[in-house]
C-alpha positions as a Python dict, from the first residue, in 0.01 Angstrom:
ca = {
    (1, 'M'): (0, 0, 0),
    (2, 'K'): (-54, -136, -417),
    (3, 'I'): (-51, 42, -721),
    (4, 'I'): (-202, 52, -998),
    (5, 'A'): (-156, 205, -1371),
    (6, 'Q'): (-398, 508, -1404),
    (7, 'N'): (-365, 384, -1775),
    (8, 'S'): (-552, 46, -1683),
    (9, 'I'): (-833, 256, -1618),
    (10, 'R'): (-843, 530, -1853),
    (11, 'F'): (-820, 285, -2162),
    (12, 'T'): (-1071, 42, -2020),
    (13, 'Y'): (-1362, 265, -1838),
    (14, 'Q'): (-1632, 298, -2123),
    (15, 'F'): (-1528, -144, -2228),
    (16, 'P'): (-1926, -224, -2302),
    (17, 'A'): (-2041, -491, -2018),
    (18, 'A'): (-2283, -644, -2287),
    (19, 'L'): (-1995, -788, -2436),
    (20, 'I'): (-1875, -926, -2137),
    (21, 'Q'): (-1962, -1288, -2030),
    (22, 'L'): (-2275, -1264, -1806),
    (23, 'S'): (-2139, -1431, -1464),
    (24, 'T'): (-2407, -1630, -1232),
    (25, 'R'): (-2711, -1361, -1126),
    (26, 'V'): (-2774, -1286, -789),
    (27, 'R'): (-3020, -1066, -635),
    (28, 'F'): (-2911, -723, -775),
    (29, 'L'): (-3130, -352, -748),
    (30, 'E'): (-3010, -78, -907),
    (31, 'L'): (-3125, 281, -805),
    (32, 'S'): (-3119, 477, -1159),
    (33, 'W'): (-3165, 855, -1131),
    (34, 'N'): (-2940, 985, -1460),
    (35, 'N'): (-2906, 942, -1777),
    (36, 'G'): (-2626, 736, -1769),
    (37, 'G'): (-2790, 507, -1538),
    (38, 'Y'): (-3070, 466, -1725),
    (39, 'N'): (-2911, 402, -2043),
    (40, 'I'): (-2660, 149, -1881),
    (41, 'A'): (-3008, -41, -1751),
    (42, 'K'): (-3106, -69, -2056),
    (43, 'W'): (-2834, -274, -2230),
    (44, 'A'): (-2699, -446, -1887),
    (45, 'A'): (-3085, -509, -1777),
    (46, 'R'): (-2951, -931, -1799),
    (47, 'K'): (-2780, -857, -1515),
    (48, 'F'): (-3014, -700, -1280),
    (49, 'T'): (-3300, -873, -1114),
    (50, 'H'): (-3468, -558, -958),
    (51, 'I'): (-3424, -190, -1105),
    (52, 'S'): (-3565, 141, -893),
    (53, 'P'): (-3592, 463, -1114),
    (54, 'V'): (-3543, 725, -896),
    (55, 'W'): (-3883, 938, -960),
    (56, 'F'): (-4182, 976, -700),
    (57, 'Q'): (-4199, 1176, -375),
    (58, 'F'): (-4509, 1109, -194),
    (59, 'K'): (-4666, 1354, 91),
    (60, 'P'): (-4901, 1288, 305),
    (61, 'E'): (-5221, 1579, 265),
    (62, 'V'): (-5570, 1654, 348),
    (63, 'K'): (-5778, 1777, 135),
    (64, 'Q'): (-6143, 1625, 60),
    (65, 'Q'): (-6040, 1350, 242),
    (66, 'K'): (-5671, 1235, 446),
    (67, 'T'): (-5474, 1073, 145),
    (68, 'C'): (-5121, 1096, -10),
    (69, 'A'): (-4993, 1288, -332),
    (70, 'I'): (-4738, 1197, -560),
    (71, 'F'): (-4482, 1405, -738),
    (72, 'G'): (-4280, 1313, -998),
    (73, 'T'): (-4467, 1152, -1231),
    (74, 'H'): (-4305, 1382, -1493),
    (75, 'D'): (-4004, 1172, -1539),
    (76, 'M'): (-4159, 887, -1549),
    (77, 'D'): (-4042, 739, -1889),
    (78, 'I'): (-4257, 465, -2059),
    (79, 'K'): (-4035, 424, -2352),
    (80, 'W'): (-3722, 299, -2117),
    (81, 'L'): (-3923, 67, -1928),
    (82, 'A'): (-4026, -112, -2223),
    (83, 'D'): (-3620, -83, -2392),
    (84, 'V'): (-3534, -278, -2044),
    (85, 'H'): (-3802, -509, -2053),
    (86, 'A'): (-3718, -605, -2419),
    (87, 'N'): (-3387, -716, -2288),
    (88, 'N'): (-3473, -900, -1951),
    (89, 'S'): (-3853, -1012, -1978),
    (90, 'E'): (-3787, -1128, -1600),
    (91, 'I'): (-3661, -803, -1465),
    (92, 'K'): (-3864, -629, -1213),
    (93, 'F'): (-3932, -246, -1205),
    (94, 'V'): (-3928, -120, -796),
    (95, 'P'): (-3956, 256, -832),
    (96, 'R'): (-3858, 489, -580),
    (97, 'F'): (-4122, 651, -360),
    (98, 'I'): (-3955, 856, -68),
    (99, 'I'): (-4163, 1095, 188),
    (100, 'D'): (-4090, 1443, 141),
    (101, 'G'): (-4240, 1778, 196),
    (102, 'S'): (-4453, 1707, 466),
    (103, 'S'): (-4430, 1884, 846),
    (104, 'P'): (-4353, 1729, 1157),
    (105, 'G'): (-4708, 1766, 1249),
    (106, 'D'): (-4855, 1637, 948),
    (107, 'V'): (-4620, 1333, 968),
    (108, 'K'): (-4674, 1270, 1350),
    (109, 'R'): (-5066, 1238, 1269),
    (110, 'F'): (-5020, 1021, 989),
    (111, 'L'): (-4838, 740, 1193),
    (112, 'Y'): (-5150, 770, 1429),
    (113, 'D'): (-5358, 710, 1165),
    (114, 'E'): (-5429, 406, 1000),
    (115, 'K'): (-5708, 493, 783),
    (116, 'W'): (-5447, 770, 661),
    (117, 'Q'): (-5225, 509, 640),
    (118, 'T'): (-5429, 305, 425),
    (119, 'N'): (-5538, 577, 204),
    (120, 'C'): (-5164, 667, 91),
    (121, 'A'): (-5063, 313, 39),
    (122, 'Q'): (-5411, 274, -193),
    (123, 'L'): (-5294, 536, -432),
    (124, 'I'): (-4944, 400, -444),
    (125, 'V'): (-5060, 38, -490),
    (126, 'N'): (-5303, 147, -742),
    (127, 'F'): (-5018, 427, -929),
    (128, 'I'): (-4810, 78, -956),
    (129, 'K'): (-5049, -143, -1112),
    (130, 'K'): (-5171, 77, -1332),
    (131, 'N'): (-4822, 136, -1474),
    (132, 'K'): (-4704, -231, -1473),
    (133, 'M'): (-4449, -225, -1240),
    (134, 'H'): (-4367, -510, -978),
    (135, 'G'): (-4350, -318, -665),
    (136, 'A'): (-4183, -11, -490),
    (137, 'I'): (-3881, 126, -278),
    (138, 'V'): (-4068, 277, 13),
    (139, 'E'): (-3812, 531, 153),
    (140, 'L'): (-3910, 646, 503),
    (141, 'W'): (-3753, 540, 788),
    (142, 'L'): (-3474, 805, 830),
    (143, 'Q'): (-3690, 1052, 667),
    (144, 'I'): (-3954, 1017, 954),
    (145, 'L'): (-3685, 994, 1261),
    (146, 'S'): (-3563, 1323, 1164),
    (147, 'L'): (-3865, 1523, 1114),
    (148, 'V'): (-4078, 1398, 1406),
    (149, 'Q'): (-3763, 1363, 1622),
    (150, 'A'): (-3918, 1152, 1915),
    (151, 'E'): (-3899, 794, 1970),
    (152, 'V'): (-4172, 641, 1711),
    (153, 'K'): (-3964, 336, 1547),
    (154, 'E'): (-4265, 133, 1706),
    (155, 'E'): (-4522, 314, 1524),
    (156, 'L'): (-4276, 338, 1188),
    (157, 'I'): (-4233, -71, 1227),
    (158, 'E'): (-4613, -59, 1254),
    (159, 'L'): (-4688, 120, 921),
    (160, 'I'): (-4458, -34, 720),
    (161, 'S'): (-4579, -406, 787),
    (162, 'Y'): (-4911, -269, 731),
    (163, 'W'): (-4851, -125, 394),
    (164, 'A'): (-4617, -469, 291),
    (165, 'E'): (-4964, -637, 395),
    (166, 'L'): (-5106, -444, 129),
    (167, 'F'): (-4843, -453, -138),
    (168, 'H'): (-4828, -839, -95),
    (169, 'Q'): (-5234, -863, -135),
    (170, 'N'): (-5180, -724, -423),
    (171, 'D'): (-4818, -955, -585),
    (172, 'L'): (-4651, -626, -544),
    (173, 'E'): (-4284, -640, -366),
    (174, 'I'): (-4146, -374, -105),
    (175, 'I'): (-3817, -311, -10),
    (176, 'V'): (-3720, -69, 271),
    (177, 'P'): (-3405, 104, 252),
    (178, 'L'): (-3256, 152, 638),
    (179, 'P'): (-2914, 273, 735),
    (180, 'A'): (-2646, 50, 850),
    (181, 'P'): (-2680, -29, 1198),
    (182, 'L'): (-2350, 24, 1344),
    (183, 'N'): (-2195, 361, 1328),
    (184, 'D'): (-1833, 467, 1242),
    (185, 'K'): (-1650, 311, 1586),
    (186, 'N'): (-1881, -28, 1483),
    (187, 'K'): (-2128, 68, 1735),
    (188, 'P'): (-2470, 83, 1755),
    (189, 'S'): (-2614, 394, 1665),
    (190, 'G'): (-2956, 372, 1705),
    (191, 'F'): (-3106, 425, 1384),
    (192, 'V'): (-3193, 99, 1349),
    (193, 'M'): (-3175, -167, 1599),
    (194, 'K'): (-3132, -573, 1531),
    (195, 'A'): (-3462, -659, 1706),
    (196, 'E'): (-3582, -378, 1485),
    (197, 'L'): (-3491, -530, 1157),
    (198, 'A'): (-3607, -849, 1255),
    (199, 'K'): (-3977, -745, 1285),
    (200, 'L'): (-3954, -575, 944),
    (201, 'M'): (-3809, -835, 770),
    (202, 'N'): (-4050, -1070, 903),
    (203, 'D'): (-4291, -853, 631),
    (204, 'V'): (-4099, -707, 394),
    (205, 'D'): (-3947, -849, 73),
    (206, 'Y'): (-3620, -687, 137),
    (207, 'V'): (-3413, -469, 315),
    (208, 'N'): (-3148, -272, 147),
    (209, 'V'): (-2845, -156, 415),
    (210, 'M'): (-2725, 193, 305),
    (211, 'T'): (-2410, 59, 366),
    (212, 'Y'): (-2284, 297, 72),
    (213, 'D'): (-2325, 579, 315),
    (214, 'Y'): (-2047, 602, 596),
    (215, 'S'): (-2032, 876, 798),
    (216, 'S'): (-1753, 963, 1031),
    (217, 'D'): (-1587, 1311, 1189),
    (218, 'R'): (-1261, 1211, 1032),
    (219, 'F'): (-1300, 1143, 675),
    (220, 'V'): (-1102, 768, 622),
    (221, 'G'): (-1267, 611, 296),
    (222, 'V'): (-1592, 621, 136),
    (223, 'S'): (-1746, 280, 242),
    (224, 'P'): (-1504, 124, 474),
    (225, 'F'): (-1479, -225, 395),
    (226, 'E'): (-1435, -375, 782),
    (227, 'W'): (-1760, -135, 862),
    (228, 'I'): (-1957, -294, 608),
    (229, 'Q'): (-1830, -664, 715),
    (230, 'Q'): (-1906, -604, 1092),
    (231, 'N'): (-2263, -435, 1020),
    (232, 'F'): (-2377, -760, 848),
    (233, 'E'): (-2220, -993, 1092),
    (234, 'Y'): (-2427, -763, 1347),
    (235, 'I'): (-2761, -843, 1129),
    (236, 'L'): (-2691, -1170, 1075),
    (237, 'S'): (-2619, -1287, 1447),
    (238, 'E'): (-2951, -1231, 1479),
    (239, 'P'): (-3090, -1604, 1427),
    (240, 'S'): (-3449, -1500, 1295),
    (241, 'I'): (-3301, -1261, 1043),
    (242, 'S'): (-3294, -1461, 688),
    (243, 'S'): (-2955, -1321, 445),
    (244, 'S'): (-3207, -1411, 178),
    (245, 'K'): (-3404, -1068, 252),
    (246, 'L'): (-3071, -830, 294),
    (247, 'L'): (-2929, -647, 7),
    (248, 'M'): (-2598, -483, 90),
    (249, 'G'): (-2565, -144, -48),
    (250, 'L'): (-2276, -78, -256),
    (251, 'N'): (-2142, 273, -353),
    (252, 'F'): (-2102, 385, -778),
    (253, 'Y'): (-1966, 724, -666),
    (254, 'G'): (-1638, 901, -488),
    (255, 'Y'): (-1509, 1162, -291),
    (256, 'A'): (-1246, 1376, -368),
    (257, 'S'): (-1052, 1650, -150),
    (258, 'Q'): (-954, 1971, -291),
    (259, 'Q'): (-801, 2218, -77),
    (260, 'S'): (-985, 2093, 275),
    (261, 'T'): (-1313, 2045, 65),
    (262, 'M'): (-1443, 1675, 19),
    (263, 'K'): (-1719, 1682, -234),
    (264, 'A'): (-1899, 1397, -384),
    (265, 'I'): (-1773, 1281, -753),
    (266, 'V'): (-1919, 1034, -1038),
    (267, 'G'): (-1737, 856, -1299),
    (268, 'R'): (-1649, 1120, -1564),
    (269, 'D'): (-1483, 1330, -1250),
    (270, 'F'): (-1308, 1041, -1169),
    (271, 'I'): (-1158, 999, -1534),
    (272, 'E'): (-1063, 1352, -1543),
    (273, 'Y'): (-887, 1320, -1197),
    (274, 'L'): (-721, 1073, -1378),
    (275, 'A'): (-601, 1278, -1640),
    (276, 'A'): (-458, 1566, -1442),
    (277, 'W'): (-318, 1427, -1194),
    (278, 'S'): (12, 1218, -1198),
    (279, 'G'): (100, 938, -1042),
    (280, 'A'): (-78, 615, -918),
    (281, 'L'): (-359, 484, -778),
    (282, 'F'): (-241, 395, -398),
    (283, 'W'): (-471, 108, -198),
    (284, 'N'): (-568, 139, 122),
    (285, 'S'): (-539, -234, 272),
    (286, 'I'): (-776, -100, 588),
    (287, 'T'): (-1057, 53, 383),
    (288, 'K'): (-961, -152, 62),
    (289, 'E'): (-1029, 119, -178),
    (290, 'H'): (-797, 307, -412),
    (291, 'F'): (-638, 648, -326),
    (292, 'L'): (-523, 890, -625),
    (293, 'I'): (-340, 1163, -420),
    (294, 'A'): (-219, 1479, -595),
    (295, 'E'): (108, 1624, -550),
    (296, 'N'): (-33, 1902, -303),
    (297, 'K'): (-169, 1629, -117),
    (298, 'D'): (-514, 1634, -254),
    (299, 'F'): (-691, 1343, -295),
    (300, 'C'): (-981, 1094, -427),
    (301, 'V'): (-1130, 792, -344),
    (302, 'Y'): (-1332, 592, -649),
    (303, 'P'): (-1415, 273, -671),
    (304, 'T'): (-1234, 43, -856),
    (305, 'V'): (-1266, -340, -1014),
    (306, 'A'): (-1059, -457, -753),
    (307, 'S'): (-1270, -255, -432),
    (308, 'L'): (-1574, -365, -610),
    (309, 'Q'): (-1513, -756, -673),
    (310, 'I'): (-1412, -714, -274),
    (311, 'R'): (-1740, -606, -190),
    (312, 'L'): (-1930, -826, -437),
    (313, 'D'): (-1756, -1124, -292),
    (314, 'L'): (-1827, -1016, 91),
    (315, 'A'): (-2187, -1020, -27),
    (316, 'S'): (-2163, -1378, -181),
    (317, 'H'): (-1966, -1468, 140),
    (318, 'F'): (-2283, -1367, 383),
    (319, 'N'): (-2538, -1498, 100),
    (320, 'V'): (-2660, -1150, 42),
    (321, 'G'): (-2775, -948, -225),
    (322, 'V'): (-2627, -622, -359),
    (323, 'G'): (-2830, -293, -403),
    (324, 'I'): (-2663, -20, -639),
    (325, 'W'): (-2624, 330, -573),
    (326, 'E'): (-2576, 420, -849),
    (327, 'L'): (-2550, 283, -1208),
    (328, 'G'): (-2498, 581, -1376),
    (329, 'Q'): (-2257, 749, -1109),
    (330, 'G'): (-2014, 463, -1233),
    (331, 'L'): (-1780, 354, -1461),
    (332, 'N'): (-1895, 137, -1779),
    (333, 'Y'): (-1675, -161, -1732),
    (334, 'F'): (-1827, -191, -1342),
    (335, 'T'): (-2102, -406, -1509),
    (336, 'C'): (-1880, -649, -1634),
    (337, 'L'): (-1852, -745, -1251),
    (338, 'L'): (-2153, -844, -1172),
}
């Protein structure tokens, strides 16, 4: 177990990435949903190829016609978009649109109604173009599977492929987040299979593999390195899948255990733990993450320069991009690595 001194983090984490020599830029998707993320995205805009503000939800509904309602427009910040663009004129804005608030019955009918799907996609496309953005992250795979509780993956693939065609006809990009195909035992979870991934990747611009979202019966880490590696080896063993369309999910958040209760933590929480708990950070050579352990055996796990760098190296090894969840949850100096 390697250890590092807490002060090496506590006294450098705010160092502004804008003052750091930029590294060679690859495909970096950054998702923003809090003020910290928005601020960092402005002064580190040159680090990213795509920015995805987490603003919008859509809901299939029937009023005078079958269409969709878009929610979250009050969160849109035009000035912020302009500020980011001023620092990187080549950056692409791809806000997230997540399906939300629909009944299982409505969603199932929506899946089998091409006209309804067309009306909904056209509404989103028109909204994106009106606001001079470049595409969208369309998040619906897990949401629909959990709502409908039925085998509808073929219909989902057809819907996403159809929407991708409409987006591309309007010179817009479409990115789809999907769960990691392997579970904590490194076996196929069934949520998305390799062949299904291959079909989707024929049509969309990128798939963001959610390797920042690890789940197991017993906590071992936030996003274990071997699990990430196994997932991308599994995905890329399919010859028809191009690494150039893949994004590796990278967490900028962590977890803390206090009195046997786990909770998600962000950068400011981690700094507070560093100040309150004596001792050092221990390197877990299996998950390749740093653990901070208190005298009473409470602990927290949070990204460090070392844990992030080894994952960025893995992304380079597989020639895939990186999708960060979420910039504002991290420490300022994390962007020095990008």
